[in-house]
């Protein structure tokens, strides 16, 4: 067996996990296998024929589109020949039916086999055929991921090795319970993929270069996302050292049962701790971890792994399921935040150089009113007799907001319903700096620190390289948050913070001190945040915060925050199972 090696990266979602390496992002490289039962053979073969036809149609379309241009389309004909090649088809069918591998594994194994044969033939012609094979294999596999919500299952725990930027689909395409960790080339702490991983307690280490030179598919990999270290083929000593850490999970169980009730500071101020969720099943987690409601439903995840925009009926069922499960606790349904790094496969998105600054969320809605109308109609119908409100992401100007609100009012009156409470997610600098002008037009406010930090610091939330600039305790950023919270409090406006910053227990005292009374965080961290709140006085926290104006650098702020936590919390933080922080 090859020796253990250690790779260093950037911790993105903390925690640790161990499993077999499963490669994502370069189809033919993956050789670890997924088995199926005999009764699935027919389905897999049928699926193969479907995606083969789709791929052929797609290549033919390219040929038509390029007709009349000077582009040489002969290679596209070669792809079609490969897809019709009886030897290729026969081997895949044979691999599925006699070796009982799933379609993806079978495509990979057969393609690899062809590639090896072409490569060993040695001539330039055959070498070229091997890259054609890579293209066809990637193409076919890409169709498998658009397979209407079917998540791939594994027989054993895996570590996903993502050979490109980590995206939400990388998690949603697989059985989440088997993913023990993710190692990836790129992806920042508040990328949407990282947020999703955090809410499922999946540790992530990013910023690893040349991963495929150090890890082979199927290798045992241990991810230590506290330190950002990845052990490839770890020794038994290393594995058992990590296994001992599971003690902290016991503490979490205790806190979970303790905090299925509201929390008050020691001086009697009630603080709401709600959950951020994406899928209907996440409401079960929210309840299990003691959420006082759902403060952010990221509805765009409804679109993941779908072939087309979900109908009003499909959307209605999703919202109804969430609202039914929520037992009449408040639920904030955020309208779809399409764009940025959340582009559904079927969505006709123009190519943009700067997607996070481009056509996103409300900007899409105001132009594509039919999408807006379908979503609002489905929510309003599902919300009859329920405790819910609607939140709009990425609002920049008051004008945009007024237009959106008027549209929601119009849909409600068409349905003969009252307009629900509507609020703004403040995540664009212009909007938060102008919060006071929004106040008379909104029913509630929430601060989306994930985007707000990236827009204020001009540091992409997905880019591990500029992560050093992306910092929630940057003094200038905290001063903006303080002004916004004060503005809402002075006007009696309900305000929450729902970005990842609010879910990190290190920031709880700070945010309470800034006057925050409503947190919305990943379910797992709810009991931890409540435990901290129960140990502090609202007035004392507020008093301590008055010093932040004098702090000029992030380093000084970091030092000050550590001392503050120590002074107000003693050793409460050290005793908490802080495994999934930002
Ligand atoms: C945010 O930007 O802080 C937020 C809550 O929205 P998202 O992370 O989904 O962009
Ligand atoms: Mg956002």
Coordinates of C-alpha atoms and ligand atoms in Angstrom, one line a residue:
X1 CA 0.0 0.0 0.0
X2 CA 1.3 3.5 -0.8
X3 CA 2.4 5.8 2.0
X4 CA 0.2 8.4 3.8
X5 CA 0.6 11.9 2.3
X6 CA -0.6 15.2 3.8
X7 CA -1.9 18.0 1.7
X8 CA -2.6 21.6 2.9
X9 CA -5.5 23.7 1.8
X10 CA -7.9 26.3 3.2
X11 CA -10.5 25.2 5.8
X12 CA -13.9 26.3 4.4
X13 CA -16.4 24.3 6.4
X14 CA -14.9 22.9 9.6
X15 CA -15.3 19.4 11.0
X16 CA -13.6 16.2 9.9
X17 CA -14.6 13.1 7.9
X18 CA -13.1 10.0 6.3
X19 CA -14.2 8.0 3.3
X20 CA -13.2 6.8 -0.2
X21 CA -12.2 9.4 -2.8
X22 CA -14.9 9.9 -5.4
X23 CA -13.9 12.3 -8.2
X24 CA -16.3 14.9 -9.5
X25 CA -15.7 17.2 -12.5
X26 CA -13.6 15.2 -14.8
X27 CA -15.7 12.3 -15.8
X28 CA -13.3 9.9 -17.2
X29 CA -10.9 10.1 -14.3
X30 CA -13.4 8.6 -11.9
X31 CA -13.0 4.9 -11.5
X32 CA -14.5 4.2 -8.2
X33 CA -17.7 2.2 -8.7
X34 CA -21.3 2.4 -7.7
X35 CA -23.3 -0.9 -7.8
X36 CA -26.9 -1.3 -8.6
X37 CA -29.4 -4.1 -7.9
X38 CA -30.5 -6.4 -10.7
X39 CA -33.9 -4.9 -10.9
X40 CA -32.4 -1.5 -11.9
X41 CA -30.6 -2.9 -14.9
X42 CA -33.5 -2.2 -17.3
X43 CA -33.9 1.4 -16.1
X44 CA -30.2 2.1 -16.4
X45 CA -30.1 0.8 -20.0
X46 CA -33.1 2.8 -20.9
X47 CA -31.5 5.9 -19.4
X48 CA -28.4 5.2 -21.4
X49 CA -30.4 5.2 -24.7
X50 CA -32.2 8.4 -23.7
X51 CA -29.0 10.3 -23.0
X52 CA -27.3 8.9 -26.1
X53 CA -30.1 10.2 -28.2
X54 CA -30.0 13.6 -26.4
X55 CA -26.2 13.9 -27.0
X56 CA -26.6 13.0 -30.7
X57 CA -29.3 15.6 -31.1
X58 CA -27.2 18.2 -29.3
X59 CA -24.2 17.5 -31.6
X60 CA -26.5 17.6 -34.7
X61 CA -27.8 21.0 -33.5
X62 CA -24.3 22.3 -33.3
X63 CA -23.7 21.1 -36.8
X64 CA -26.8 23.0 -38.0
X65 CA -26.0 26.1 -36.1
X66 CA -22.5 26.1 -37.5
X67 CA -23.7 25.5 -41.1
X68 CA -22.6 28.2 -43.5
X69 CA -19.7 29.2 -41.2
X70 CA -16.0 28.3 -41.8
X71 CA -15.9 26.1 -38.7
X72 CA -14.9 22.5 -39.5
X73 CA -17.7 20.3 -38.1
X74 CA -16.2 17.0 -39.0
X75 CA -15.2 16.3 -35.3
X76 CA -18.9 16.6 -34.4
X77 CA -19.7 13.8 -36.8
X78 CA -17.0 11.7 -35.1
X79 CA -18.8 12.2 -31.8
X80 CA -22.0 11.0 -33.3
X81 CA -20.2 7.9 -34.7
X82 CA -18.9 7.1 -31.3
X83 CA -22.4 7.3 -29.8
X84 CA -23.7 4.9 -32.5
X85 CA -20.7 2.6 -32.4
X86 CA -22.1 -0.9 -31.6
X87 CA -18.8 -1.8 -29.7
X88 CA -19.2 1.2 -27.4
X89 CA -23.0 0.6 -26.9
X90 CA -22.5 -3.1 -26.4
X91 CA -19.8 -2.8 -23.8
X92 CA -21.8 -0.3 -21.7
X93 CA -24.9 -2.5 -21.8
X94 CA -22.7 -5.5 -20.9
X95 CA -21.1 -3.6 -18.0
X96 CA -24.5 -2.6 -16.6
X97 CA -26.1 -5.9 -16.9
X98 CA -23.4 -8.4 -16.0
X99 CA -21.1 -6.4 -13.7
X100 CA -24.2 -4.5 -12.1
X101 CA -22.6 -1.1 -12.2
X102 CA -24.7 2.0 -12.5
X103 CA -24.8 3.9 -15.7
X104 CA -22.3 6.5 -14.7
X105 CA -19.7 4.0 -13.5
X106 CA -20.3 1.9 -16.7
X107 CA -19.8 4.9 -19.0
X108 CA -16.6 5.8 -17.2
X109 CA -15.2 2.3 -17.1
X110 CA -15.9 1.7 -20.8
X111 CA -14.7 5.1 -21.9
X112 CA -11.5 4.6 -19.9
X113 CA -11.0 1.2 -21.5
X114 CA -11.3 2.8 -25.0
X115 CA -9.0 5.6 -24.0
X116 CA -6.3 3.3 -22.8
X117 CA -6.5 1.3 -26.0
X118 CA -6.3 4.4 -28.2
X119 CA -3.4 5.8 -26.2
X120 CA -1.4 2.6 -26.3
X121 CA -1.9 2.4 -30.1
X122 CA 0.6 5.3 -30.1
X123 CA -0.3 7.0 -33.4
X124 CA -1.4 10.6 -33.5
X125 CA -4.7 9.6 -35.1
X126 CA -5.6 7.3 -32.2
X127 CA -4.4 9.8 -29.6
X128 CA -6.9 12.2 -31.0
X129 CA -9.6 9.6 -30.8
X130 CA -8.9 9.3 -27.1
X131 CA -9.8 13.0 -26.6
X132 CA -13.0 12.5 -28.6
X133 CA -13.8 9.7 -26.2
X134 CA -13.3 12.1 -23.2
X135 CA -15.6 14.6 -24.7
X136 CA -18.4 12.0 -25.4
X137 CA -18.0 10.6 -21.9
X138 CA -18.2 14.0 -20.2
X139 CA -21.2 14.9 -22.4
X140 CA -23.1 11.7 -21.5
X141 CA -22.4 12.1 -17.8
X142 CA -23.4 15.7 -17.8
X143 CA -26.9 14.6 -18.8
X144 CA -27.1 12.2 -15.8
X145 CA -26.9 15.2 -13.5
X146 CA -29.9 16.8 -15.0
X147 CA -31.9 13.9 -13.9
X148 CA -34.9 15.3 -12.1
X149 CA -33.9 15.2 -8.5
X150 CA -32.5 11.6 -8.5
X151 CA -29.6 11.7 -6.1
X152 CA -26.9 9.1 -6.6
X153 CA -26.4 6.7 -3.8
X154 CA -23.1 5.2 -2.6
X155 CA -22.6 1.9 -0.8
X156 CA -20.0 3.4 1.6
X157 CA -18.9 6.8 3.0
X158 CA -17.2 9.0 0.4
X159 CA -15.0 12.1 0.2
X160 CA -16.0 14.1 -2.9
X161 CA -12.9 15.3 -4.7
X162 CA -14.0 18.2 -6.8
X163 CA -11.6 19.0 -9.6
X164 CA -12.9 22.5 -10.3
X165 CA -14.8 25.1 -8.3
X166 CA -17.2 23.5 -5.9
X167 CA -20.9 24.1 -6.7
X168 CA -24.2 23.3 -4.9
X169 CA -25.0 20.6 -7.5
X170 CA -22.0 18.6 -6.3
X171 CA -23.7 18.0 -3.1
X172 CA -27.3 17.8 -4.3
X173 CA -26.5 15.2 -6.9
X174 CA -25.4 12.7 -4.3
X175 CA -26.8 10.9 -1.3
X176 CA -25.8 13.5 1.3
X177 CA -25.7 11.1 4.2
X178 CA -22.7 9.3 2.6
X179 CA -20.7 12.4 1.8
X180 CA -18.2 12.7 4.7
X181 CA -16.2 15.6 3.3
X182 CA -15.2 17.6 0.2
X183 CA -11.8 18.5 -1.1
X184 CA -11.8 21.0 -3.9
X185 CA -9.6 23.2 -6.0
X186 CA -11.6 26.4 -5.4
X187 CA -14.6 27.7 -3.4
X188 CA -14.8 30.2 -0.6
X189 CA -16.4 30.0 2.9
X190 CA -19.7 31.6 2.0
X191 CA -20.0 30.2 -1.5
X192 CA -23.5 28.6 -1.9
X193 CA -21.9 25.2 -2.1
X194 CA -20.1 25.8 1.3
X195 CA -23.3 27.0 2.9
X196 CA -25.1 23.9 1.8
X197 CA -22.2 21.7 3.0
X198 CA -22.3 23.4 6.3
X199 CA -26.0 22.9 6.8
X200 CA -25.5 19.2 6.2
X201 CA -22.4 19.2 8.5
X202 CA -20.1 18.2 5.6
X203 CA -16.5 19.4 6.1
X204 CA -14.8 21.2 3.2
X205 CA -11.2 22.0 2.4
X206 CA -10.5 24.2 -0.6
X207 CA -7.6 25.7 -2.5
X208 CA -5.9 22.3 -3.2
X209 CA -3.9 22.3 -6.4
X210 CA -3.0 19.3 -8.5
X211 CA -5.3 17.1 -6.4
X212 CA -5.5 14.3 -9.0
X213 CA -1.7 13.9 -8.8
X214 CA -1.9 13.1 -5.1
X215 CA -5.2 11.3 -4.7
X216 CA -6.4 8.4 -6.8
X217 CA -10.1 7.5 -7.1
X218 CA -11.0 5.0 -4.4
X219 CA -8.1 6.1 -2.0
X220 CA -9.0 6.4 1.6
X221 CA -9.0 10.1 2.4
X222 CA -9.4 11.9 5.8
X223 CA -10.3 15.6 5.7
X224 CA -9.4 17.7 8.7
X225 CA -11.2 20.9 7.9
X226 CA -10.3 22.5 11.3
X227 CA -6.8 22.9 10.1
X228 CA -7.3 22.6 6.3
X229 CA -5.3 19.3 6.1
X230 CA -6.1 16.4 3.9
X231 CA -4.6 13.0 4.7
X232 CA -4.4 10.7 1.7
X233 CA -4.3 7.0 2.7
X234 CA -4.1 8.0 6.4
X235 CA -2.4 5.7 9.0
X236 CA -4.6 3.9 11.5
X237 CA -3.1 6.2 14.2
X238 CA -4.4 9.3 12.4
X239 CA -7.8 7.8 11.9
X240 CA -8.2 6.8 15.5
X241 CA -7.1 10.2 16.8
X242 CA -9.9 11.7 14.8
X243 CA -12.5 9.1 15.9
X244 CA -12.0 10.2 19.5
X245 CA -13.3 13.6 18.6
X246 CA -16.8 12.2 18.4
X247 CA -17.2 13.1 22.1
X248 CA -18.2 16.6 21.1
X249 CA -21.2 15.1 19.2
X250 CA -22.5 13.9 22.6
X251 CA -22.5 17.5 23.9
X252 CA -24.4 18.5 20.8
X253 CA -27.1 15.9 21.6
X254 CA -27.5 17.3 25.1
X255 CA -27.7 20.9 23.9
X256 CA -30.3 19.9 21.3
X257 CA -32.7 18.5 23.9
X258 CA -32.1 21.5 26.1
X259 CA -32.8 24.2 23.5
X260 CA -36.1 23.1 22.0
X261 CA -37.5 26.2 23.7
X262 CA -37.2 30.0 23.4
X263 CA -34.1 31.6 24.7
X264 CA -33.7 34.8 26.9
X265 CA -30.6 36.7 27.8
X266 CA -29.8 36.8 31.6
X267 CA -31.6 40.2 31.7
X268 CA -34.7 38.8 30.2
X269 CA -34.6 39.8 26.5
X270 CA -36.0 37.2 24.2
X271 CA -33.8 36.5 21.2
X272 CA -35.2 34.5 18.2
X273 CA -33.0 32.0 16.7
X274 CA -34.5 30.8 13.4
X275 CA -33.2 28.3 10.8
X276 CA -31.9 28.8 7.2
X277 CA -33.1 26.0 5.0
X278 CA -33.2 25.0 1.3
X279 CA -35.2 21.8 1.0
X280 CA -38.5 20.7 2.5
X281 CA -36.8 17.9 4.5
X282 CA -34.6 20.5 6.2
X283 CA -37.6 21.7 8.2
X284 CA -37.2 18.4 10.2
X285 CA -33.7 19.4 11.1
X286 CA -34.8 22.9 12.0
X287 CA -37.3 21.5 14.4
X288 CA -34.9 18.9 15.8
X289 CA -32.4 21.6 16.6
X290 CA -34.9 23.9 18.2
X291 CA -35.5 26.6 15.6
X292 CA -38.0 29.3 16.6
X293 CA -39.1 29.5 13.0
X294 CA -37.6 29.5 9.5
X295 CA -35.9 32.8 8.8
X296 CA -34.7 32.0 5.3
X297 CA -36.0 29.5 2.8
X298 CA -33.6 29.5 -0.2
X299 CA -36.3 28.5 -2.7
X300 CA -34.0 28.4 -5.7
X301 CA -32.8 25.0 -4.6
X302 CA -36.2 23.8 -5.8
X303 CA -34.7 24.2 -9.2
X304 CA -31.7 22.0 -8.6
X305 CA -31.4 18.9 -10.8
X306 CA -34.6 19.8 -12.7
X307 CA -35.0 19.7 -16.4
X308 CA -37.4 22.6 -16.6
X309 CA -38.9 25.4 -14.5
X310 CA -41.2 23.8 -11.9
X311 CA -44.9 24.5 -12.6
X312 CA -47.1 26.4 -10.2
X313 CA -48.5 23.1 -8.9
X314 CA -45.0 21.7 -8.2
X315 CA -44.0 24.9 -6.4
X316 CA -47.2 25.0 -4.5
X317 CA -46.5 21.5 -3.2
X318 CA -43.0 22.4 -2.1
X319 CA -44.1 25.5 -0.2
X320 CA -47.1 23.7 1.3
X321 CA -44.9 20.9 2.5
X322 CA -42.6 23.4 4.2
X323 CA -45.4 25.4 5.8
X324 CA -47.2 22.3 7.0
X325 CA -44.1 20.9 8.6
X326 CA -43.3 24.3 10.2
X327 CA -46.2 23.9 12.7
X328 CA -47.3 27.5 12.3
X329 CA -44.0 29.0 13.4
X330 CA -43.0 32.0 11.3
X331 CA -41.5 31.2 7.9
X332 CA -39.7 33.6 5.6
X333 CA -39.9 32.5 2.0
X334 CA -37.2 34.2 0.0
X335 CA -38.1 34.5 -3.7
X336 CA -35.7 32.6 -6.0
X337 CA -32.2 34.1 -6.0
X338 CA -31.3 32.8 -9.5
X339 CA -28.0 34.0 -10.9
X340 CA -24.5 34.4 -9.5
X341 CA -23.4 30.8 -8.8
X342 CA -27.0 29.5 -8.8
X343 CA -27.9 29.0 -12.4
X344 CA -30.3 26.2 -13.1
X345 CA -29.2 23.9 -15.9
X346 CA -32.3 24.7 -17.9
X347 CA -32.3 28.5 -17.4
X348 CA -31.5 30.5 -20.4
X349 CA -28.9 32.7 -18.9
X350 CA -26.8 35.0 -21.1
X351 CA -23.1 34.6 -20.8
X352 CA -21.8 37.1 -18.2
X353 CA -18.3 38.1 -17.2
X354 CA -19.4 39.1 -13.7
X355 CA -22.4 36.9 -12.8
X356 CA -22.6 38.1 -9.2
X357 CA -22.8 41.7 -10.4
X358 CA -25.1 40.8 -13.2
X359 CA -28.6 39.6 -13.9
X360 CA -29.7 38.1 -10.6
X361 CA -32.8 37.6 -8.4
X362 CA -35.1 40.7 -8.4
X363 CA -33.4 41.9 -11.6
X364 CA -34.5 38.7 -13.3
X365 CA -38.0 38.8 -11.8
X366 CA -38.7 42.4 -12.9
X367 CA -37.9 41.4 -16.5
X368 CA -39.4 37.9 -16.5
X369 CA -42.7 38.6 -14.8
X370 CA -44.1 35.2 -15.7
X371 CA -41.5 33.5 -13.4
X372 CA -42.2 36.0 -10.7
X373 CA -46.0 35.5 -11.0
X374 CA -45.8 31.7 -10.9
X375 CA -43.7 31.7 -7.8
X376 CA -45.8 34.3 -5.9
X377 CA -49.1 32.7 -6.9
X378 CA -47.8 29.3 -5.7
X379 CA -46.6 30.8 -2.4
X380 CA -49.8 32.8 -1.8
X381 CA -52.0 29.7 -2.4
X382 CA -49.8 27.5 -0.2
X383 CA -49.8 30.2 2.5
X384 CA -53.5 30.4 3.1
X385 CA -54.0 30.4 6.9
X386 CA -50.3 30.0 7.5
X387 CA -47.8 32.2 9.3
X388 CA -45.4 33.3 6.5
X389 CA -43.8 36.3 4.8
X390 CA -42.1 36.9 1.5
X391 CA -38.5 38.3 1.2
X392 CA -36.9 39.7 -1.9
X393 CA -33.2 39.1 -2.5
X394 CA -30.7 41.5 -4.2
X395 CA -32.8 44.7 -4.0
X396 CA -30.6 47.7 -4.8
X397 CA -33.0 50.6 -5.1
X398 CA -36.3 51.6 -3.5
X399 CA -37.8 51.9 -7.0
X400 CA -37.1 48.2 -7.7
X401 CA -38.6 47.2 -4.4
X402 CA -41.8 49.3 -4.9
X403 CA -42.2 47.7 -8.3
X404 CA -41.8 44.2 -6.9
X405 CA -44.1 44.9 -4.0
X406 CA -46.8 46.3 -6.3
X407 CA -46.6 43.2 -8.4
X408 CA -47.0 40.9 -5.3
X409 CA -50.0 43.1 -4.2
X410 CA -51.5 42.7 -7.7
X411 CA -51.2 38.9 -7.7
X412 CA -52.7 38.8 -4.2
X413 CA -55.7 40.8 -5.2
X414 CA -56.2 38.7 -8.4
X415 CA -56.4 35.7 -6.0
X416 CA -58.7 37.5 -3.6
X417 CA -56.1 37.3 -0.9
X418 CA -54.4 39.8 1.4
X419 CA -50.8 40.7 0.6
X420 CA -48.6 38.8 3.0
X421 CA -45.8 40.7 4.9
X422 CA -43.1 41.5 2.5
X423 CA -39.5 42.4 3.3
X424 CA -36.1 43.1 1.8
X425 CA -32.9 41.1 2.1
X426 CA -30.3 43.8 2.6
X427 CA -27.3 42.4 0.8
X428 CA -26.4 45.2 -1.7
X429 CA -24.4 48.1 -0.2
X430 CA -26.5 50.8 -1.8
X431 CA -29.7 49.4 -0.2
X432 CA -28.3 48.9 3.3
X433 CA -26.7 52.4 3.4
X434 CA -30.2 53.7 2.5
X435 CA -32.1 51.4 4.9
X436 CA -33.9 54.4 6.5
X437 CA -35.6 55.3 3.2
X438 CA -36.8 51.7 2.8
X439 CA -38.3 51.5 6.3
X440 CA -41.7 53.0 5.5
X441 CA -42.2 50.6 2.6
X442 CA -41.2 47.3 4.1
X443 CA -42.7 45.0 6.7
X444 CA -39.4 43.5 7.9
X445 CA -35.7 43.5 7.1
X446 CA -33.0 40.9 7.0
X447 CA -29.2 41.4 6.4
X448 CA -27.6 39.0 4.0
X449 CA -24.0 39.3 5.2
X450 CA -22.7 36.8 2.7
X451 CA -23.2 39.0 -0.3
X452 CA -22.9 42.2 1.5
X453 CA -19.3 41.4 2.5
X454 CA -18.4 40.4 -1.0
X455 CA -19.9 43.6 -2.5
X456 CA -18.4 45.9 0.1
X457 CA -14.9 44.4 0.0
X458 CA -15.0 43.6 -3.8
X459 CA -13.8 40.1 -2.8
X460 CA -15.6 37.2 -4.5
X461 CA -17.2 34.9 -1.9
X462 CA -16.3 31.9 -4.0
X463 CA -12.7 32.7 -4.5
X464 CA -10.4 31.2 -1.9
X465 CA -7.5 33.4 -3.1
X466 CA -9.2 36.6 -2.0
X467 CA -10.7 35.1 1.1
X468 CA -8.3 37.1 3.3
X469 CA -10.3 40.2 2.3
X470 CA -13.6 38.6 3.0
X471 CA -14.0 39.1 6.7
X472 CA -17.1 39.7 8.8
X473 CA -15.1 41.4 11.6
X474 CA -13.6 44.0 9.3
X475 CA -14.2 47.2 11.4
X476 CA -15.7 49.2 8.6
X477 CA -18.2 46.4 7.9
X478 CA -19.2 46.1 11.5
X479 CA -19.9 49.8 11.7
X480 CA -22.3 49.5 8.7
X481 CA -24.0 46.6 10.4
X482 CA -24.3 48.5 13.6
X483 CA -25.9 51.5 11.9
X484 CA -28.4 49.3 10.1
X485 CA -29.4 47.4 13.3
X486 CA -29.8 50.7 15.2
X487 CA -31.8 52.2 12.3
X488 CA -34.2 49.2 12.4
X489 CA -34.4 49.1 16.2
X490 CA -35.1 52.9 16.5
X491 CA -38.0 52.5 14.1
X492 CA -39.4 49.4 15.6
X493 CA -38.7 47.4 12.5
X494 CA -38.1 43.6 12.8
X495 CA -34.6 42.8 11.6
X496 CA -32.6 39.6 11.4
X497 CA -29.2 38.7 10.2
X498 CA -29.4 35.5 8.0
X499 CA -25.9 35.4 6.4
X500 CA -23.4 32.8 7.6
X501 CA -21.9 35.3 10.0
X502 CA -24.9 35.0 12.3
X503 CA -24.4 31.2 12.5
X504 CA -20.9 31.4 13.8
X505 CA -20.9 31.2 17.6
X506 CA -17.8 33.3 17.8
X507 CA -19.9 36.3 16.6
X508 CA -23.0 35.8 18.8
X509 CA -22.0 38.1 21.7
X510 CA -20.9 40.7 19.2
X511 CA -24.2 40.6 17.3
X512 CA -26.3 40.7 20.5
X513 CA -24.1 43.6 21.6
X514 CA -24.9 45.4 18.3
X515 CA -28.6 45.1 19.3
X516 CA -29.6 42.1 17.2
X517 CA -32.6 40.2 18.4
X518 CA -33.2 37.8 15.6
X519 CA -30.7 35.3 14.2
X520 CA -31.3 33.0 11.2
X521 CA -28.7 30.3 11.0
X522 CA -28.0 26.7 9.9
X523 CA -30.0 24.3 12.0
X524 CA -27.1 22.5 13.6
X525 CA -25.8 25.7 15.2
X526 CA -29.1 26.8 16.8
X527 CA -28.5 25.1 20.1
X528 CA -25.0 26.5 20.3
X529 CA -26.1 30.0 19.6
X530 CA -29.0 29.7 22.2
X531 CA -26.5 28.3 24.8
X532 CA -24.4 31.4 24.4
X533 CA -27.3 33.8 24.5
X534 CA -28.6 32.3 27.7
X535 CA -25.2 33.1 29.3
X536 CA -25.0 36.8 28.5
X537 CA -26.8 40.0 29.5
X538 CA -28.2 42.1 26.7
X539 CA -27.2 45.3 28.4
X540 CA -23.7 44.2 29.3
X541 CA -23.1 43.1 25.7
X542 CA -24.4 46.4 24.4
X543 CA -22.2 48.3 26.8
X544 CA -19.1 46.3 25.7
X545 CA -19.7 47.1 22.0
X546 CA -19.4 50.8 22.5
X547 CA -15.6 50.3 22.1
X548 CA -15.6 49.2 18.5
X549 CA -15.3 52.6 17.0
X550 CA -11.8 52.9 18.3
X551 CA -10.7 49.7 16.6
X552 CA -9.0 50.2 13.3
X553 CA -7.7 46.9 12.0
X554 CA -9.2 43.4 11.5
X555 CA -6.3 42.0 13.6
X556 CA -7.1 44.3 16.5
X557 CA -10.8 43.5 16.1
X558 CA -10.0 39.8 16.2
X559 CA -8.0 40.2 19.4
X560 CA -10.7 42.4 21.0
X561 CA -13.4 39.9 20.1
X562 CA -11.5 37.0 21.7
X563 CA -11.2 39.0 24.9
X564 CA -14.8 40.0 24.8
X565 CA -16.0 36.4 24.4
X566 CA -13.7 35.4 27.3
X567 CA -14.9 38.2 29.5
X568 CA -18.6 37.7 28.9
X569 CA -18.7 33.9 28.4
X570 CA -15.9 32.5 30.5
X571 CA -15.2 29.0 29.1
X572 CA -18.7 28.5 27.6
X573 CA -17.3 28.7 24.0
X574 CA -14.6 26.2 24.7
X575 CA -17.1 23.6 25.9
X576 CA -19.3 23.9 22.8
X577 CA -18.9 21.4 19.9
X578 CA -17.8 24.1 17.5
X579 CA -17.2 21.9 14.5
X580 CA -19.1 23.5 11.7
X581 CA -18.3 27.2 12.0
X582 CA -17.6 29.7 9.2
Ligands
LIG1 C1 -26.6 36.4 2.0 O1 -26.2 36.9 0.9 O2 -26.1 36.6 3.1 C2 -27.8 35.5 1.9 C3 -28.4 35.1 3.0 O3 -28.1 35.0 0.7 P1 -27.3 33.8 -0.1 O4 -26.2 33.3 0.8 O5 -28.3 32.8 -0.4 O6 -26.8 34.6 -1.3
LIG2 MG1 -27.3 36.6 -0.9

